[in-house]
Structure formats: C-alpha cells, structure tokens
Coordinates of C-alpha atoms and ligand atoms in Angstrom, one line a residue:
M1461 CA 48.9 38.0 38.7
A1462 CA 51.8 40.3 37.7
E1463 CA 53.5 41.9 40.7
M1464 CA 55.3 45.3 41.0
R1465 CA 59.0 45.3 41.5
E1466 CA 61.2 48.2 42.7
W1467 CA 64.9 48.3 42.3
Q1468 CA 67.0 51.4 43.0
N1469 CA 65.2 54.1 40.9
H1470 CA 63.3 51.6 38.7
R1471 CA 59.8 50.4 39.2
G1472 CA 57.4 48.4 37.2
L1473 CA 55.2 45.3 36.6
V1474 CA 57.1 42.1 36.4
L1475 CA 56.6 40.5 33.0
G1476 CA 58.7 37.4 33.7
S1477 CA 61.8 36.1 35.5
V1478 CA 64.8 34.4 33.8
K1479 CA 68.1 33.3 35.4
G1480 CA 67.5 35.3 38.6
F1481 CA 66.5 38.5 36.8
D1482 CA 63.1 40.1 36.8
L1483 CA 62.0 41.7 33.5
I1484 CA 59.9 44.8 34.3
E1485 CA 57.8 47.3 32.3
C1486 CA 59.7 50.2 33.9
E1487 CA 57.5 53.2 34.7
K1488 CA 60.5 55.4 35.2
C1489 CA 62.4 54.5 32.0
K1490 CA 59.3 53.9 29.9
F1491 CA 60.9 50.8 28.3
K1492 CA 61.3 47.2 29.5
H1493 CA 64.5 46.1 31.2
I1494 CA 65.8 43.5 33.6
V1495 CA 66.5 44.2 37.3
P1496 CA 68.9 44.1 38.9
I1497 CA 70.9 45.9 36.2
P1498 CA 74.4 44.3 36.0
T1499 CA 77.2 46.6 37.2
P1500 CA 79.7 48.2 34.8
V1501 CA 82.4 45.9 36.2
E1502 CA 80.4 42.8 35.4
L1503 CA 79.6 44.0 31.9
E1504 CA 83.2 45.0 31.2
A1505 CA 84.5 41.4 31.8
V1506 CA 81.8 40.0 29.4
Y1507 CA 82.5 42.3 26.5
R1508 CA 86.3 42.7 26.6
Q1509 CA 87.2 39.0 26.6
E1510 CA 84.3 36.7 26.5
Y1511 CA 81.6 37.9 24.1
Y1512 CA 82.8 36.9 20.6
S1513 CA 84.7 33.8 21.9
A1514 CA 82.1 32.4 24.4
E1515 CA 78.8 34.0 23.5
K1516 CA 79.1 34.4 19.8
P1517 CA 81.7 31.8 18.7
L1518 CA 80.3 31.4 15.2
Y1519 CA 79.6 35.1 14.7
L1520 CA 82.6 36.1 12.6
E1521 CA 82.3 33.0 10.4
R1522 CA 78.7 33.7 9.8
V1523 CA 79.1 37.4 9.0
R1524 CA 81.7 36.4 6.4
E1525 CA 79.3 33.8 5.0
D1526 CA 76.5 36.3 4.8
L1527 CA 78.7 39.2 3.7
E1528 CA 77.0 39.8 0.3
W1529 CA 73.6 40.1 2.1
W1530 CA 75.1 42.3 4.9
N1531 CA 76.5 44.6 2.2
L1532 CA 72.9 45.1 0.8
V1533 CA 71.8 45.9 4.4
Y1534 CA 74.7 48.3 4.8
S1535 CA 74.3 50.0 1.5
E1536 CA 70.6 50.9 2.3
R1537 CA 71.8 52.5 5.6
Y1538 CA 74.5 54.5 3.9
D1539 CA 72.1 55.5 1.1
T1540 CA 69.8 57.0 3.7
F1541 CA 72.6 58.9 5.5
E1542 CA 73.7 60.3 2.1
D1543 CA 70.2 61.3 1.3
L1544 CA 69.9 63.2 4.6
L1545 CA 73.3 64.9 4.7
P1546 CA 75.0 67.3 2.4
P1547 CA 77.8 65.7 0.3
H1548 CA 80.7 67.0 2.3
R1549 CA 79.5 65.4 5.5
R1550 CA 80.8 61.9 5.5
R1551 CA 82.3 61.2 8.9
I1552 CA 81.0 58.2 10.8
L1553 CA 81.6 56.6 14.2
D1554 CA 80.5 53.0 14.7
V1555 CA 79.9 52.2 18.4
G1556 CA 80.4 48.5 19.1
S1557 CA 81.8 48.2 15.6
G1558 CA 82.3 44.4 16.0
P1559 CA 84.3 42.7 13.1
G1560 CA 84.3 46.0 11.1
F1561 CA 82.4 45.1 7.9
F1562 CA 79.9 48.0 8.3
L1563 CA 82.7 50.5 8.5
L1564 CA 84.6 48.8 5.7
H1565 CA 81.6 49.3 3.5
G1566 CA 81.5 53.0 4.3
K1567 CA 85.2 53.4 3.8
Q1568 CA 84.9 51.9 0.3
R1569 CA 82.3 54.4 -0.6
G1570 CA 84.4 57.3 0.6
W1571 CA 83.4 57.8 4.2
Q1572 CA 85.8 58.8 6.9
T1573 CA 85.4 56.0 9.5
L1574 CA 86.2 55.3 13.1
G1575 CA 85.1 52.4 15.3
I1576 CA 85.0 52.0 19.0
E1577 CA 84.9 48.3 20.2
P1578 CA 85.7 46.7 23.5
S1579 CA 86.3 43.2 22.3
A1580 CA 89.9 42.4 21.6
Q1581 CA 89.2 39.8 19.0
A1582 CA 86.7 42.0 17.1
A1583 CA 89.1 45.0 17.2
A1584 CA 92.0 42.9 15.9
H1585 CA 89.8 41.6 13.0
S1586 CA 88.8 45.2 12.1
R1587 CA 92.5 46.3 12.1
E1588 CA 93.3 43.5 9.7
L1589 CA 90.7 45.0 7.3
G1590 CA 92.7 48.3 7.5
L1591 CA 90.3 50.1 9.8
E1592 CA 91.0 52.5 12.7
I1593 CA 89.5 51.2 15.9
V1594 CA 89.6 52.5 19.5
E1595 CA 89.6 49.4 21.6
D1596 CA 87.3 50.5 24.5
F1597 CA 83.8 51.2 25.7
L1598 CA 82.1 54.4 24.7
T1599 CA 81.9 56.5 27.9
E1600 CA 81.9 60.2 28.7
Q1601 CA 85.7 59.8 29.3
T1602 CA 86.6 57.9 26.1
A1603 CA 84.3 60.1 24.0
K1604 CA 86.7 63.0 24.5
Q1605 CA 89.4 61.6 22.3
L1606 CA 87.2 60.6 19.4
G1607 CA 86.4 63.9 17.6
T1608 CA 83.2 65.0 15.9
F1609 CA 81.0 63.0 13.5
D1610 CA 78.1 63.4 11.0
V1611 CA 76.7 60.0 11.9
V1612 CA 76.9 57.8 15.0
H1613 CA 75.9 54.2 14.3
M1614 CA 74.9 51.8 17.1
S1615 CA 73.7 48.4 15.9
E1616 CA 72.8 45.8 18.5
V1617 CA 74.3 48.0 21.3
L1618 CA 71.6 49.7 23.3
E1619 CA 70.0 46.5 24.5
H1620 CA 73.3 45.6 26.2
I1621 CA 73.9 49.0 28.0
A1622 CA 73.1 49.6 31.6
D1623 CA 72.1 53.2 30.9
P1624 CA 70.9 53.6 27.3
K1625 CA 69.8 57.2 27.8
E1626 CA 73.3 58.2 28.9
M1627 CA 74.7 56.4 25.9
L1628 CA 72.5 58.4 23.5
Q1629 CA 73.5 61.6 25.3
I1630 CA 77.2 60.7 24.7
A1631 CA 76.4 60.0 21.0
R1632 CA 74.7 63.4 20.8
S1633 CA 77.8 65.1 22.2
L1634 CA 79.9 63.5 19.4
L1635 CA 77.6 64.8 16.6
A1636 CA 78.1 68.0 14.6
P1637 CA 74.9 70.1 14.3
E1638 CA 72.0 68.2 12.6
G1639 CA 74.1 65.0 12.7
L1640 CA 72.4 61.6 12.6
V1641 CA 72.2 58.7 15.0
C1642 CA 71.3 55.3 13.6
V1643 CA 70.1 52.9 16.2
V1644 CA 69.3 49.2 15.6
V1645 CA 67.9 47.0 18.5
P1646 CA 65.8 43.8 18.7
N1647 CA 62.0 44.5 18.4
D1648 CA 61.0 42.6 21.5
Y1649 CA 57.5 41.7 22.8
N1650 CA 56.3 42.3 19.3
P1651 CA 52.8 41.2 18.1
F1652 CA 54.1 38.0 16.4
Q1653 CA 55.9 37.0 19.6
Y1654 CA 52.8 37.8 21.6
T1655 CA 50.9 35.4 19.2
L1656 CA 53.5 32.7 19.6
R1657 CA 53.3 32.9 23.4
T1658 CA 49.5 33.0 23.7
V1659 CA 48.5 30.5 21.0
C1660 CA 51.6 28.4 20.2
G1661 CA 53.0 27.8 23.7
Y1662 CA 56.3 29.5 23.2
E1663 CA 58.3 30.8 26.2
P1664 CA 59.8 34.3 25.8
W1665 CA 63.0 32.9 24.2
W1666 CA 64.2 36.5 23.4
V1667 CA 64.8 37.4 27.0
A1668 CA 68.5 36.9 27.4
P1669 CA 70.0 38.3 30.6
P1670 CA 72.6 39.4 31.5
H1671 CA 73.6 40.2 27.8
H1672 CA 70.3 41.7 26.9
I1673 CA 69.4 44.2 29.6
N1674 CA 66.8 46.4 27.7
Y1675 CA 63.9 45.3 25.5
F1676 CA 62.7 48.0 23.1
D1677 CA 60.0 48.4 20.4
F1678 CA 59.5 51.2 17.9
D1679 CA 57.6 53.5 20.3
S1680 CA 59.8 53.1 23.4
L1681 CA 63.0 53.6 21.4
S1682 CA 61.5 56.6 19.6
R1683 CA 60.5 58.1 22.9
L1684 CA 64.0 57.6 24.3
L1685 CA 65.6 59.3 21.3
T1686 CA 63.2 62.2 21.6
I1687 CA 63.9 62.9 25.3
S1688 CA 67.6 62.6 24.5
G1689 CA 67.5 65.5 22.1
F1690 CA 66.9 63.9 18.7
K1691 CA 64.1 64.2 16.1
V1692 CA 63.1 60.8 14.7
V1693 CA 63.3 60.9 10.8
L1694 CA 63.0 57.3 9.8
R1695 CA 61.5 54.1 11.4
E1696 CA 62.1 50.9 9.4
A1697 CA 61.8 47.3 10.4
T1698 CA 64.1 44.4 9.4
F1699 CA 62.4 41.2 8.0
P1700 CA 60.0 39.7 10.6
I1701 CA 61.9 36.4 10.9
D1702 CA 59.5 35.3 13.6
V1703 CA 56.9 34.8 10.8
F1704 CA 58.6 31.4 10.2
L1705 CA 57.7 30.4 13.7
L1706 CA 54.1 31.4 13.0
M1707 CA 54.2 29.2 9.9
G1708 CA 55.4 26.2 12.0
D1709 CA 59.2 26.3 11.5
N1710 CA 60.4 26.3 15.1
Y1711 CA 64.0 27.4 14.9
V1712 CA 64.3 28.4 18.6
G1713 CA 67.2 26.3 19.8
N1714 CA 67.5 24.7 16.4
D1715 CA 70.5 26.4 14.7
A1716 CA 70.3 24.5 11.5
L1717 CA 66.7 25.4 10.9
G1718 CA 67.4 29.0 11.9
R1719 CA 70.0 29.2 9.2
Q1720 CA 67.6 27.8 6.7
C1721 CA 65.0 30.4 7.6
H1722 CA 67.7 33.1 7.4
A1723 CA 68.7 31.8 4.0
K1724 CA 65.2 32.2 2.7
R1725 CA 65.0 35.7 3.9
K1726 CA 68.2 36.5 2.1
V1727 CA 66.8 35.0 -1.1
L1728 CA 63.7 37.2 -0.8
E1729 CA 65.8 40.4 -0.3
R1730 CA 68.3 39.6 -3.0
N1731 CA 65.5 38.9 -5.5
L1732 CA 63.8 42.2 -4.7
S1733 CA 67.2 44.0 -4.9
E1734 CA 68.0 42.4 -8.3
A1735 CA 64.6 43.4 -9.7
G1736 CA 65.3 47.0 -8.7
M1737 CA 62.6 46.8 -6.0
T1738 CA 64.7 48.0 -3.1
D1739 CA 62.6 51.1 -2.7
L1740 CA 59.4 49.0 -2.6
K1741 CA 61.0 46.6 -0.1
R1742 CA 62.0 49.5 2.1
R1743 CA 58.5 51.0 2.0
L1744 CA 57.1 47.6 2.9
Y1745 CA 59.5 47.4 5.9
Q1746 CA 58.6 50.9 6.9
A1747 CA 54.9 49.8 6.9
F1748 CA 55.9 46.9 9.1
A1749 CA 57.5 49.4 11.5
S1750 CA 54.2 51.4 11.6
I1751 CA 52.4 48.4 13.0
G1752 CA 55.2 47.2 15.3
I1753 CA 56.2 44.2 13.2
G1754 CA 59.8 43.2 12.3
R1755 CA 62.7 41.4 14.1
E1756 CA 64.7 44.6 14.6
V1757 CA 63.8 48.2 15.1
Q1758 CA 65.9 50.6 13.0
I1759 CA 65.6 54.2 13.7
I1760 CA 67.5 57.2 12.2
A1761 CA 67.2 60.4 14.2
Q1762 CA 68.6 63.9 13.8
K1763 CA 70.3 65.9 16.5
E1764 CA 68.2 68.9 17.5
Ligands
ZN798 ZN1 63.9 51.6 34.7

C-alpha cells in the first residue's frame, strides 16, 4: 500500500524510496519529486566541482564522439526558434550550457550567444571553443548581470533544480516580449517504463537522487510552464530509447550495450535526415509526445 508523505510544503503518495529519499507524487507541485529536497549548499558542491569529473566522467568524450548527431538535434531546435521568431531576434542564453556545443552551433549560424554554467571544467571547455560563459548558477541575483534574450534554453536542467518553478520565473524575467523558453527533461514514469516494471521485472532505474530531484512528463511540465507565465507552442519527444529494453536488450547498467542501442538510434535519425525526411521524423516524434512516449520531453513555450 502506498503511503502519504509530508515534508515542509510538499505532500503526496510515496511511489518508491531510493538512497534514503522518498519519491512522491506531489499534490502541491503537481509533478513527482524526491523528499527531502537537497539544500542549495549541498547542490552547489555537486555541480561546481564534482559533476562532470565524478558523475559524468565520459560525458565530454561522448559528446565529441556523437557531435555529428548532436548537431542534427541542435539544428532542429534552432530551426524551430527561427521559424517562431522574426529574423532580427537571435539572442540566446543557454542555462547549464555544459561543454558548449549547443551554443557553438548557434554562434555558427549567426546567433548572439551566452552560457551560464556552474561547472569549472565545462565552462573552461566552452571558453576554449571561443564562447562567452558566466561561471555560476542561474539565480535571481546572477540573472541581473546577463541581459535580455529571445530564447532561454534549458536542457537537462529542471530535473536537477530544487525549485523548478522559481527557475522558470527567472527565465521568464530574462526574456524579451514573446520570447521563447526551450525545456528538455527526462520523460519519467512513461508508459514503456511502466510496462518494463510491471511485466519485465525492472526496478525504476531512472530514479537517481540526489542528482535528479524532479520527474516530469509532457503534461506536468506543460502545466508548470503554463502557471509560470508561458504558452506551450511545441511538444516533441526524443527517440524512445526504452523501446530497446522492451525488445529484450537490457542496457540498464550495461554501458557497452547502451552505446550500441544509442548507435542504432543515431543511424535511424541520420538515414531519415539524409532522405530529407526530417519533417516526417519530427511529426512522428510529436505524435509520440501526444501519447506520452519518448525518452525526453522537449517543450518550447512562449512568454505571455
Ligand atoms: Zn512538491
């Protein structure tokens, strides 16, 4: 029997417990998150020094290895921004800009770019690429020195943040009228994962405290954007990589197999791109989004 858990202003059914944290379906926040929520001081230590060296040691190497594919992903995102914005509006802020390749792609197609990134290693790497980076967390305080933007991009950020609503409000304050926010987060507790748990005996491997605090899906992220003063204009999934698990390739904890599955997905997407089928692929992934499928939730929303 699931029990209720209350912690500070949060309250909800406990869906599971990992590493001393309870994961709740929070009735106050209307999305799933762990409790207790780590403090800003605890999170600061993790992301300034440890994250890319301890938690993601292979990350930079892999991004470089996958760069051709990443650039396909990035070009679709910039295409969408350029479709939605008039041609003179090309200022972008990347929050949690990591190694900088997303901004580099934008710079090369004429965007005015700025990154904000707390990891010393990732910021240094970005500067080697010739990018301007503020080495810090995005807070109400640090936001004041950044300026105004037409797009605020946050990929793989909101799941790590103690107060994602506050983060979206800060993003909103940085946007010019009708500016866009692009948010990418894992699509957790999705129907494929549900199947894997109930039929195939999988544990919820995607629950990863303290790094992942929040667990979104298309609807809960859309709702959070709406109450934060945005109008959702595009919901698009990324490839549902968990389909490999459903087909019997258990890559959980098996890095080599995980890379093989990822390589197949890259082949699929490259083939469609080379055939001029990017538009069809995107409509397929938008259809996935409409039924809650996909490994990541990607939402573009406009400031109201
Ligand atoms: Zn809550």
